mmCIF file of C-alpha atoms in Angstrom:
data_model
loop_
_atom_site.group_PDB
_atom_site.id
_atom_site.type_symbol
_atom_site.label_atom_id
_atom_site.label_comp_id
_atom_site.label_asym_id
_atom_site.label_seq_id
_atom_site.Cartn_x
_atom_site.Cartn_y
_atom_site.Cartn_z
ATOM 1 C CA MET A 19 63.930 235.381 41.489
ATOM 2 C CA THR A 20 65.402 234.054 45.010
ATOM 3 C CA THR A 21 69.139 234.612 45.383
ATOM 4 C CA VAL A 22 71.212 231.747 47.157
ATOM 5 C CA VAL A 23 73.818 233.796 49.822
ATOM 6 C CA PRO A 24 76.848 231.824 50.192
ATOM 7 C CA THR A 25 77.408 231.799 54.051
ATOM 8 C CA SER A 26 77.641 229.352 56.533
ATOM 9 C CA GLU A 27 75.164 229.145 59.894
ATOM 10 C CA GLU A 28 78.244 230.413 61.783
ATOM 11 C CA ASP A 29 78.161 233.752 59.756
ATOM 12 C CA PRO A 30 76.989 236.651 61.677
ATOM 13 C CA VAL A 31 76.388 239.176 59.591
ATOM 14 C CA LEU A 32 73.021 238.973 58.669
ATOM 15 C CA PRO A 33 71.890 238.516 62.068
ATOM 16 C CA VAL A 34 73.622 241.100 63.237
ATOM 17 C CA VAL A 35 71.865 243.183 60.775
ATOM 18 C CA ARG A 36 68.635 241.578 61.684
ATOM 19 C CA PHE A 37 69.067 242.419 65.693
ATOM 20 C CA THR A 38 70.219 245.858 65.109
ATOM 21 C CA ALA A 39 67.286 247.024 62.297
ATOM 22 C CA ASP A 40 64.907 245.368 65.146
ATOM 23 C CA LEU A 41 65.742 247.221 68.022
ATOM 24 C CA SER A 42 66.600 250.578 66.179
ATOM 25 C CA TRP A 43 62.407 250.200 64.558
ATOM 26 C CA ALA A 44 60.970 248.531 67.754
ATOM 27 C CA ASP A 45 59.265 251.691 68.693
ATOM 28 C CA ALA A 46 57.262 252.211 65.443
ATOM 29 C CA GLY A 47 54.798 249.223 65.530
ATOM 30 C CA PRO A 48 55.419 245.539 64.042
ATOM 31 C CA GLU A 49 53.171 246.493 61.113
ATOM 32 C CA VAL A 50 55.769 249.630 60.177
ATOM 33 C CA ALA A 51 59.072 247.900 61.352
ATOM 34 C CA GLU A 52 58.451 244.261 59.851
ATOM 35 C CA PRO A 53 58.906 245.859 55.976
ATOM 36 C CA LEU A 54 61.751 248.192 56.698
ATOM 37 C CA VAL A 55 63.644 245.063 58.718
ATOM 38 C CA THR A 56 62.972 242.824 55.843
ATOM 39 C CA ARG A 57 64.065 245.538 53.319
ATOM 40 C CA LEU A 58 67.188 246.133 54.986
ATOM 41 C CA CYS A 59 68.056 242.451 55.603
ATOM 42 C CA MET A 60 67.740 242.067 51.846
ATOM 43 C CA GLU A 61 69.874 244.898 50.819
ATOM 44 C CA ALA A 62 72.844 243.294 53.305
ATOM 45 C CA GLN A 63 72.016 240.046 51.226
ATOM 46 C CA GLU A 64 72.603 241.835 48.045
ATOM 47 C CA CYS A 65 75.799 243.798 48.986
ATOM 48 C CA MET A 66 77.241 240.328 50.063
ATOM 49 C CA VAL A 67 76.384 238.504 47.204
ATOM 50 C CA MET A 68 78.029 241.354 45.161
ATOM 51 C CA GLY A 69 80.680 241.900 47.405
ATOM 52 C CA ARG A 70 79.744 245.669 47.935
ATOM 53 C CA TRP A 71 81.510 245.711 51.726
ATOM 54 C CA LEU A 72 81.987 249.270 51.518
ATOM 55 C CA ASP A 73 78.100 249.597 51.265
ATOM 56 C CA LEU A 74 77.269 246.548 53.555
ATOM 57 C CA ALA A 75 79.604 248.108 56.688
ATOM 58 C CA SER A 76 77.607 251.694 55.621
ATOM 59 C CA LEU A 77 74.544 249.960 56.282
ATOM 60 C CA MET A 78 74.847 248.241 59.155
ATOM 61 C CA LEU A 79 76.866 251.521 61.138
ATOM 62 C CA THR A 80 73.743 253.133 60.532
ATOM 63 C CA SER A 81 71.629 250.756 62.593
ATOM 64 C CA ALA A 82 74.578 250.451 64.916
ATOM 65 C CA GLU A 83 74.478 253.902 65.810
ATOM 66 C CA LEU A 84 70.976 254.005 66.461
ATOM 67 C CA VAL A 85 70.983 250.840 68.996
ATOM 68 C CA PHE A 86 74.651 252.433 70.832
ATOM 69 C CA PRO A 87 73.032 253.441 73.926
ATOM 70 C CA LYS A 88 69.985 250.821 73.969
ATOM 71 C CA VAL A 89 72.011 247.513 74.399
ATOM 72 C CA SER A 90 74.871 246.238 76.835
ATOM 73 C CA ASP A 91 78.510 247.260 76.192
ATOM 74 C CA LYS A 92 78.874 243.424 75.871
ATOM 75 C CA ASP A 93 76.476 243.321 73.102
ATOM 76 C CA LEU A 94 78.191 246.530 71.411
ATOM 77 C CA GLU A 95 81.234 245.038 71.108
ATOM 78 C CA CYS A 96 80.174 241.798 69.582
ATOM 79 C CA ILE A 97 78.061 244.238 66.599
ATOM 80 C CA PHE A 98 81.013 246.213 66.147
ATOM 81 C CA THR A 99 83.406 243.608 65.991
ATOM 82 C CA VAL A 100 80.857 241.523 63.239
ATOM 83 C CA ILE A 101 80.949 245.428 61.074
ATOM 84 C CA CYS A 102 85.031 245.898 61.673
ATOM 85 C CA ASN A 103 85.462 242.295 60.337
ATOM 86 C CA LEU A 104 84.354 243.541 56.886
ATOM 87 C CA ALA A 105 87.335 245.288 56.753
ATOM 88 C CA SER A 106 89.232 241.665 56.334
ATOM 89 C CA LYS A 107 87.438 241.034 53.225
ATOM 90 C CA LEU A 108 89.263 243.808 51.391
ATOM 91 C CA GLU A 109 92.388 243.133 49.421
ATOM 92 C CA ASN A 110 93.091 246.901 47.999
ATOM 93 C CA PRO A 111 94.808 248.984 50.283
ATOM 94 C CA ASP A 112 92.736 251.943 49.098
ATOM 95 C CA ASP A 113 89.505 250.220 49.743
ATOM 96 C CA GLU A 114 90.615 249.138 53.324
ATOM 97 C CA LEU A 115 91.378 252.948 54.285
ATOM 98 C CA GLU A 116 87.739 253.638 52.900
ATOM 99 C CA MET A 117 86.363 251.195 55.008
ATOM 100 C CA ALA A 118 88.639 252.409 57.985
ATOM 101 C CA LYS A 119 87.515 255.913 57.560
ATOM 102 C CA LEU A 120 83.880 254.930 57.207
ATOM 103 C CA ILE A 121 83.717 252.882 60.922
ATOM 104 C CA SER A 122 86.442 255.395 62.672
ATOM 105 C CA THR A 123 84.618 258.253 61.336
ATOM 106 C CA LYS A 124 81.485 257.057 62.689
ATOM 107 C CA ILE A 125 82.087 255.357 65.905
ATOM 108 C CA SER A 126 83.837 258.914 66.627
ATOM 109 C CA GLN A 127 80.801 261.292 65.876
ATOM 110 C CA GLN A 128 79.075 260.799 69.737
ATOM 111 C CA PRO A 129 82.533 261.088 71.606
ATOM 112 C CA ASN A 130 80.238 261.900 74.750
ATOM 113 C CA ASP A 131 78.213 258.329 74.353
ATOM 114 C CA LYS A 132 79.796 255.691 76.183
ATOM 115 C CA PRO A 133 83.408 256.720 74.619
ATOM 116 C CA ALA A 134 85.335 254.060 76.578
ATOM 117 C CA MET A 135 83.420 251.889 74.596
ATOM 118 C CA ARG A 136 84.107 253.282 71.394
ATOM 119 C CA LEU A 137 87.584 253.630 71.938
ATOM 120 C CA LYS A 138 87.472 249.945 72.668
ATOM 121 C CA ILE A 139 85.842 249.554 69.497
ATOM 122 C CA LEU A 140 88.100 251.369 67.437
ATOM 123 C CA PHE A 141 91.674 250.010 69.130
ATOM 124 C CA ASN A 142 89.574 246.577 67.909
ATOM 125 C CA LEU A 143 89.028 247.585 64.522
ATOM 126 C CA TYR A 144 92.987 249.123 64.575
ATOM 127 C CA ASN A 145 94.501 245.374 65.365
ATOM 128 C CA LEU A 146 92.020 243.756 62.569
ATOM 129 C CA LEU A 147 93.520 246.372 59.647
ATOM 130 C CA GLU A 148 96.914 245.411 57.852
ATOM 131 C CA GLY A 149 97.386 248.595 56.045
ATOM 132 C CA PRO A 150 99.409 251.405 57.452
ATOM 133 C CA ASP A 151 97.601 253.928 56.188
ATOM 134 C CA SER A 152 94.387 252.356 57.694
ATOM 135 C CA ARG A 153 95.845 252.146 60.996
ATOM 136 C CA PHE A 154 97.407 255.694 61.603
ATOM 137 C CA PHE A 155 94.219 256.820 60.369
ATOM 138 C CA VAL A 156 92.082 254.762 63.106
ATOM 139 C CA TYR A 157 94.800 256.097 65.503
ATOM 140 C CA MET A 158 94.010 259.327 65.066
ATOM 141 C CA GLN A 159 90.681 258.979 65.308
ATOM 142 C CA ALA A 160 91.386 257.358 68.872
ATOM 143 C CA LEU A 161 93.293 259.950 70.003
ATOM 144 C CA ASN A 162 90.694 262.467 69.417
ATOM 145 C CA LEU A 163 87.887 260.513 70.657
ATOM 146 C CA ALA A 164 90.189 260.222 74.093
ATOM 147 C CA LEU A 165 90.606 263.688 73.829
ATOM 148 C CA ASN A 166 86.634 265.018 73.109
ATOM 149 C CA GLY A 167 84.983 261.609 75.627
ATOM 150 C CA LYS A 168 87.595 262.536 78.082
ATOM 151 C CA VAL A 169 88.968 259.006 78.632
ATOM 152 C CA ILE A 170 92.674 259.863 77.757
ATOM 153 C CA ASP A 171 93.536 257.446 80.633
ATOM 154 C CA HIS A 172 92.722 254.485 78.115
ATOM 155 C CA ILE A 173 95.221 255.763 75.514
ATOM 156 C CA VAL A 174 97.982 257.208 77.145
ATOM 157 C CA PRO A 175 99.402 253.709 77.664
ATOM 158 C CA SER A 176 100.203 253.362 73.523
ATOM 159 C CA PHE A 177 102.450 256.440 74.094
ATOM 160 C CA LYS A 178 105.217 254.179 74.718
ATOM 161 C CA LYS A 179 105.147 252.496 71.915
ATOM 162 C CA ILE A 180 104.964 255.952 69.159
ATOM 163 C CA ASP A 181 108.628 254.943 67.890
ATOM 164 C CA SER A 182 107.755 251.450 67.105
ATOM 165 C CA PHE A 183 104.660 252.866 65.414
ATOM 166 C CA LEU A 184 106.144 255.362 63.122
ATOM 167 C CA LYS A 185 108.331 252.708 61.630
ATOM 168 C CA GLU A 186 105.346 250.719 60.676
ATOM 169 C CA TRP A 187 103.364 253.399 59.277
ATOM 170 C CA ASN A 188 106.024 255.656 57.726
ATOM 171 C CA ILE A 189 104.254 258.372 57.443
ATOM 172 C CA GLY A 190 105.273 261.949 55.945
ATOM 173 C CA VAL A 191 106.121 265.350 57.984
ATOM 174 C CA LYS A 192 103.070 266.600 58.279
ATOM 175 C CA ASP A 193 101.165 263.757 59.447
ATOM 176 C CA GLN A 194 103.909 263.330 62.298
ATOM 177 C CA ARG A 195 103.222 266.899 63.458
ATOM 178 C CA ASN A 196 99.840 266.156 63.746
ATOM 179 C CA LEU A 197 100.773 263.232 65.596
ATOM 180 C CA PHE A 198 102.913 264.521 68.062
ATOM 181 C CA LEU A 199 100.735 267.968 68.687
ATOM 182 C CA THR A 200 97.493 265.845 69.340
ATOM 183 C CA ILE A 201 99.332 263.733 71.776
ATOM 184 C CA ALA A 202 100.980 266.766 73.272
ATOM 185 C CA ASN A 203 97.241 268.231 74.133
ATOM 186 C CA VAL A 204 95.916 264.767 75.086
ATOM 187 C CA LEU A 205 98.483 264.656 77.715
ATOM 188 C CA LYS A 206 97.874 268.360 78.412
ATOM 189 C CA GLU A 207 94.611 267.359 79.442
ATOM 190 C CA ASN A 208 96.358 264.936 82.196
ATOM 191 C CA LYS A 209 97.762 266.701 85.035
ATOM 192 C CA SER A 210 100.301 264.308 85.991
ATOM 193 C CA SER A 211 101.867 264.098 82.278
ATOM 194 C CA GLY A 212 103.297 267.452 82.369
ATOM 195 C CA LYS A 213 106.619 266.414 81.295
ATOM 196 C CA ASP A 214 105.291 263.935 78.308
ATOM 197 C CA SER A 215 103.597 266.574 77.004
ATOM 198 C CA PHE A 216 106.564 269.118 77.004
ATOM 199 C CA LYS A 217 108.649 266.296 75.417
ATOM 200 C CA PHE A 218 105.902 265.717 72.104
ATOM 201 C CA LEU A 219 105.689 269.471 71.874
ATOM 202 C CA THR A 220 109.015 269.862 71.218
ATOM 203 C CA LYS A 221 108.654 266.629 69.065
ATOM 204 C CA TYR A 222 106.497 268.813 67.426
ATOM 205 C CA LEU A 223 108.506 271.561 67.446
ATOM 206 C CA ALA A 224 111.782 269.880 65.777
ATOM 207 C CA THR A 225 109.657 268.880 62.554
ATOM 208 C CA PHE A 226 109.572 272.328 61.500
ATOM 209 C CA SER A 227 113.580 272.421 61.387
ATOM 210 C CA GLY A 228 114.636 273.210 57.509
ATOM 211 C CA GLU A 229 111.071 274.929 56.235
ATOM 212 C CA ASP A 230 110.937 278.291 55.522
ATOM 213 C CA SER A 231 109.477 281.194 57.192
ATOM 214 C CA CYS A 232 105.879 280.758 56.125
ATOM 215 C CA VAL A 233 105.742 277.062 57.484
ATOM 216 C CA ILE A 234 108.103 277.971 60.492
ATOM 217 C CA GLY A 235 105.122 280.705 60.972
ATOM 218 C CA GLU A 236 102.496 278.116 61.333
ATOM 219 C CA ALA A 237 103.834 277.051 64.736
ATOM 220 C CA LYS A 238 104.356 280.215 66.496
ATOM 221 C CA GLU A 239 101.402 279.820 69.296
ATOM 222 C CA GLU A 240 102.780 275.884 69.674
ATOM 223 C CA ALA A 241 106.519 277.541 70.153
ATOM 224 C CA VAL A 242 105.003 279.895 72.944
ATOM 225 C CA ARG A 243 103.371 277.197 74.806
ATOM 226 C CA ALA A 244 106.357 275.316 74.712
ATOM 227 C CA VAL A 245 108.384 278.311 75.992
ATOM 228 C CA ILE A 246 106.159 278.764 78.663
ATOM 229 C CA GLU A 247 105.479 275.225 79.948
ATOM 230 C CA PHE A 248 109.258 274.933 80.200
ATOM 231 C CA VAL A 249 109.465 277.804 82.510
ATOM 232 C CA LYS A 250 106.469 276.324 84.559
ATOM 233 C CA ALA A 251 108.254 272.810 84.783
ATOM 234 C CA PRO A 252 109.384 272.428 88.674
ATOM 235 C CA ASP A 253 111.658 269.334 87.507
ATOM 236 C CA THR A 254 112.661 270.547 83.668
ATOM 237 C CA PHE A 255 116.063 272.122 83.891
ATOM 238 C CA TRP A 256 117.221 271.434 80.425
ATOM 239 C CA CYS A 257 115.889 271.398 76.735
ATOM 240 C CA ASP A 258 117.227 272.174 73.271
ATOM 241 C CA LEU A 259 114.432 274.726 72.306
ATOM 242 C CA LEU A 260 116.665 277.171 71.762
ATOM 243 C CA ASP A 261 118.183 275.710 68.890
ATOM 244 C CA MET A 262 115.020 274.920 66.902
ATOM 245 C CA PRO A 263 113.956 277.628 64.061
ATOM 246 C CA ALA A 264 110.142 277.690 65.101
ATOM 247 C CA VAL A 265 111.271 278.724 68.405
ATOM 248 C CA GLY A 266 113.912 281.346 67.228
ATOM 249 C CA GLN A 267 111.464 282.808 65.095
ATOM 250 C CA LEU A 268 110.083 284.476 68.515
ATOM 251 C CA GLU A 269 113.254 286.334 68.877
ATOM 252 C CA LYS A 270 112.151 289.226 66.338
ATOM 253 C CA ASP A 271 108.435 288.764 67.063
ATOM 254 C CA ALA A 272 106.820 291.826 67.588
ATOM 255 C CA LYS A 273 104.086 289.927 69.947
ATOM 256 C CA TYR A 274 106.974 287.082 71.309
ATOM 257 C CA ALA A 275 110.267 288.606 71.377
ATOM 258 C CA LEU A 276 109.803 288.946 75.542
ATOM 259 C CA VAL A 277 108.543 285.230 75.872
ATOM 260 C CA TYR A 278 112.067 284.141 73.965
ATOM 261 C CA GLN A 279 114.393 286.413 76.134
ATOM 262 C CA LEU A 280 112.674 284.795 79.042
ATOM 263 C CA LEU A 281 113.543 281.358 77.688
ATOM 264 C CA LYS A 282 117.021 282.489 76.971
ATOM 265 C CA ILE A 283 117.533 283.537 80.356
ATOM 266 C CA PHE A 284 116.234 280.736 81.998
ATOM 267 C CA LEU A 285 118.703 278.428 79.607
ATOM 268 C CA THR A 286 121.722 280.873 79.551
ATOM 269 C CA GLN A 287 121.555 283.653 82.312
ATOM 270 C CA ARG A 288 121.340 283.592 86.624
ATOM 271 C CA LEU A 289 118.786 284.683 89.240
ATOM 272 C CA ASP A 290 119.691 288.382 89.128
ATOM 273 C CA ALA A 291 118.671 288.430 85.091
ATOM 274 C CA TYR A 292 115.446 286.662 85.885
ATOM 275 C CA LEU A 293 114.760 289.371 88.720
ATOM 276 C CA GLU A 294 115.746 292.418 86.415
ATOM 277 C CA PHE A 295 113.271 291.123 83.320
ATOM 278 C CA GLN A 296 110.401 290.221 86.205
ATOM 279 C CA ALA A 297 110.320 293.644 87.733
ATOM 280 C CA ALA A 298 110.166 294.866 83.996
ATOM 281 C CA ASN A 299 107.328 292.435 83.061
ATOM 282 C CA SER A 300 105.297 291.220 85.709
ATOM 283 C CA THR A 301 101.944 291.803 83.819
ATOM 284 C CA LEU A 302 103.092 289.444 81.240
ATOM 285 C CA MET A 303 104.292 287.223 83.437
ATOM 286 C CA LYS A 304 100.751 286.736 84.884
ATOM 287 C CA SER A 305 99.255 286.609 81.716
ATOM 288 C CA TYR A 306 100.571 283.510 81.003
ATOM 289 C CA GLY A 307 100.030 282.217 84.412
ATOM 290 C CA LEU A 308 103.661 282.198 86.004
ATOM 291 C CA VAL A 309 103.763 282.410 89.596
ATOM 292 C CA HIS A 310 106.815 284.515 90.932
ATOM 293 C CA GLU A 311 108.256 282.477 93.767
ATOM 294 C CA ASP A 312 107.911 279.343 91.259
ATOM 295 C CA CYS A 313 110.458 281.211 89.007
ATOM 296 C CA ILE A 314 112.677 282.080 91.796
ATOM 297 C CA THR A 315 113.056 278.362 93.362
ATOM 298 C CA LYS A 316 113.609 277.290 89.423
ATOM 299 C CA MET A 317 116.100 279.892 88.547
ATOM 300 C CA ARG A 318 117.935 279.180 92.053
ATOM 301 C CA LEU A 319 118.715 275.576 90.892
ATOM 302 C CA MET A 320 119.631 276.579 87.419
ATOM 303 C CA SER A 321 122.037 279.768 88.838
ATOM 304 C CA LEU A 322 123.800 277.045 90.842
ATOM 305 C CA VAL A 323 124.096 274.276 87.995
ATOM 306 C CA ASP A 324 125.447 277.567 86.173
ATOM 307 C CA LEU A 325 127.900 278.155 88.601
ATOM 308 C CA GLY A 326 129.005 274.483 88.817
ATOM 309 C CA SER A 327 129.606 274.351 85.029
ATOM 310 C CA ASN A 328 133.228 276.150 86.001
ATOM 311 C CA GLU A 329 136.216 274.539 84.950
ATOM 312 C CA SER A 330 137.513 274.444 88.178
ATOM 313 C CA GLY A 331 135.247 272.399 89.686
ATOM 314 C CA GLN A 332 134.652 274.553 93.154
ATOM 315 C CA ILE A 333 132.103 276.598 93.906
ATOM 316 C CA PRO A 334 132.782 279.280 97.414
ATOM 317 C CA TYR A 335 129.675 279.148 99.539
ATOM 318 C CA ALA A 336 130.038 282.929 99.765
ATOM 319 C CA LEU A 337 129.549 282.972 95.449
ATOM 320 C CA ILE A 338 126.256 280.873 96.231
ATOM 321 C CA LYS A 339 124.888 283.157 98.764
ATOM 322 C CA ASP A 340 125.236 286.135 96.344
ATOM 323 C CA ALA A 341 123.982 284.485 93.525
ATOM 324 C CA LEU A 342 121.131 282.616 94.525
ATOM 325 C CA ARG A 343 120.325 285.790 97.088
ATOM 326 C CA ILE A 344 120.019 283.625 100.014
ATOM 327 C CA ASN A 345 121.607 283.752 103.811
ATOM 328 C CA ASP A 346 124.494 282.424 104.846
ATOM 329 C CA ASP A 347 122.472 279.071 106.533
ATOM 330 C CA GLU A 348 120.479 278.173 103.412
ATOM 331 C CA VAL A 349 122.969 277.882 101.216
ATOM 332 C CA GLU A 350 123.781 273.927 102.224
ATOM 333 C CA LEU A 351 120.018 273.778 101.857
ATOM 334 C CA TRP A 352 120.167 274.919 97.968
ATOM 335 C CA ILE A 353 123.105 272.414 97.167
ATOM 336 C CA VAL A 354 120.754 269.737 98.969
ATOM 337 C CA LYS A 355 118.020 270.498 96.721
ATOM 338 C CA ALA A 356 120.232 270.486 93.691
ATOM 339 C CA ILE A 357 122.069 267.125 94.363
ATOM 340 C CA THR A 358 117.829 265.388 95.377
ATOM 341 C CA ALA A 359 116.960 267.227 91.597
ATOM 342 C CA LYS A 360 119.826 265.536 90.563
ATOM 343 C CA LEU A 361 121.348 268.257 88.727
ATOM 344 C CA ILE A 362 125.005 267.949 90.522
ATOM 345 C CA ASP A 363 126.852 265.389 92.111
ATOM 346 C CA CYS A 364 129.106 267.290 94.613
ATOM 347 C CA LYS A 365 130.642 267.379 98.061
ATOM 348 C CA MET A 366 130.196 269.824 100.794
ATOM 349 C CA ASP A 367 133.526 270.951 102.062
ATOM 350 C CA GLN A 368 132.399 272.898 104.947
ATOM 351 C CA MET A 369 135.908 273.478 106.611
ATOM 352 C CA ASN A 370 136.904 275.612 103.412
ATOM 353 C CA GLN A 371 133.193 276.727 103.049
ATOM 354 C CA VAL A 372 133.263 275.332 99.247
ATOM 355 C CA VAL A 373 131.534 272.972 96.858
ATOM 356 C CA ILE A 374 133.413 270.427 94.629
ATOM 357 C CA VAL A 375 131.547 269.758 91.995
ATOM 358 C CA SER A 376 132.415 266.038 90.387
ATOM 359 C CA ARG A 377 129.115 266.832 87.715
ATOM 360 C CA CYS A 378 126.940 269.103 86.892
ATOM 361 C CA THR A 379 124.077 269.167 84.079
ATOM 362 C CA GLU A 380 124.338 271.150 81.351
ATOM 363 C CA ARG A 381 121.284 273.739 80.621
ATOM 364 C CA ILE A 382 121.795 273.380 76.820
ATOM 365 C CA PHE A 383 124.067 271.465 74.656
ATOM 366 C CA GLY A 384 126.171 273.605 72.485
ATOM 367 C CA GLN A 385 129.249 274.046 70.771
ATOM 368 C CA HIS A 386 131.172 274.966 73.919
ATOM 369 C CA GLN A 387 129.864 272.123 75.520
ATOM 370 C CA TRP A 388 130.736 269.543 72.752
ATOM 371 C CA HIS A 389 134.316 271.520 72.897
ATOM 372 C CA SER A 390 134.087 270.448 76.591
ATOM 373 C CA LEU A 391 133.117 266.838 76.164
ATOM 374 C CA ARG A 392 135.783 266.425 73.190
ATOM 375 C CA LEU A 393 137.811 267.287 75.513
ATOM 376 C CA LYS A 394 136.954 265.016 78.260
ATOM 377 C CA LEU A 395 136.805 262.494 76.307
ATOM 378 C CA ALA A 396 140.424 263.113 75.133
ATOM 379 C CA THR A 397 141.312 263.082 78.738
ATOM 380 C CA TRP A 398 139.939 260.046 79.686
ATOM 381 C CA ARG A 399 141.507 258.104 76.911
ATOM 382 C CA GLY A 400 144.976 259.150 77.598
ATOM 383 C CA ASN A 401 144.185 258.037 80.956
ATOM 384 C CA VAL A 402 143.454 254.907 79.725
ATOM 385 C CA ASP A 403 146.252 254.031 77.466
ATOM 386 C CA SER A 404 148.254 255.298 80.207
ATOM 387 C CA LEU A 405 146.913 252.713 82.368
ATOM 388 C CA ILE A 406 147.036 249.790 79.897
ATOM 389 C CA SER A 407 150.712 250.665 78.788
ATOM 390 C CA THR A 408 151.365 250.422 82.900
ATOM 391 C CA ILE A 409 149.608 247.035 83.279
ATOM 392 C CA GLN A 410 151.444 245.581 79.860
ATOM 393 C CA ALA A 411 154.894 246.860 81.650
ATOM 394 C CA ASN A 412 154.290 245.060 84.556
ATOM 395 C CA LYS A 413 153.017 242.183 83.370
ATOM 396 C CA VAL A 414 156.326 242.225 81.020
ATOM 397 C CA VAL A 415 158.425 242.692 84.465
ATOM 398 C CA GLU A 416 156.226 239.928 85.985
ATOM 399 C CA GLU A 417 156.769 237.323 83.246
ATOM 400 C CA GLY A 418 160.616 237.870 83.525
ATOM 401 C CA SER A 419 160.637 237.623 87.064
ATOM 402 C CA GLN A 420 159.202 234.227 87.130
ATOM 403 C CA ALA A 421 161.411 233.398 84.338
ATOM 404 C CA MET A 422 164.728 234.147 86.502
ATOM 405 C CA GLN A 423 162.965 232.187 89.386
ATOM 406 C CA GLY A 424 162.325 228.990 87.531
ATOM 407 C CA MET A 425 166.086 229.375 86.070
ATOM 408 C CA ALA A 426 167.517 229.621 89.587
ATOM 409 C CA ILE A 427 165.439 226.503 90.858
ATOM 410 C CA ARG A 428 167.003 224.125 88.144
#
């Protein structure tokens, strides 16, 4: 009995099946190839009639993967667009997820074979899917493909949309951890994205707040990594790692307690504390790839920030010289460095040898900083209320004066 497949001349599925099958078996010779190609086409027809779209996708993917190295990128894009479009025929979200897993997993299996093309196919598949679970799965596959295939530049621009993606996907905490850590790893491979890598690593660590010690323990190695990345970063002078339980666990850890101590020095103490630590733990510093001269530079800037956070708003040159362990003629140079790094806003009073600070970056933002901010806001509010009262009083006086002038004219 002959089966009539309800397709139009424009339906590309069967032509793609025949094209990929022909190419896959071309080396076997016509006597072997033709029966196999015919059988594959008949199986494809049967899948279409029965609505077995997952089976059809599996059949097409097998041949498509075989021809991947043999055809042009343009032909590959057309072939996989047809395959990916099969997902649009599925109405059940669970079926769509299975289709997404099937296609994206197959595409990601050979990350070193035309990785940019494979990544483009995954992006096309993502845009054809409707279910948030399906989209999230494909995006994670794309992340890993970009990392393993060393084409991270193609996926980095999408990181700017992560917040909107998270709202769309509505994923759980475990999936968020996987996402943030994978992005951090992708960005780590891009030397120009170290700051962004640290940002996503801290997002990962923040997801462990409120968890028990067993769960938090999973993040121990990443917590150490975050501390070392912060210390190494020449342009990062603030972080909230000390407030995170995932990092706090290091304080009493036999192996990593010194790493926690180093973080505390960089966030709450000055250069003299760092020099004392380094003298006692130089081997540890080298084992983490920390360069002593770079650490001194960063600690001098952070020590200057600490000096600027005092209530008086003035820092004597002599105090800067002693705290930073520099010569007299280097004081203003380090002040300029701190201004350039946007750590402080200030004026240098060379006559009186003091720095007058108008704004200073906080290294940490805890209870003390919140209290200080509350006092400043209260002061500003009082000043604004006083200004409004003065303006209103002057307005009343002015209106009264104008009224008297009017009476005099009459």
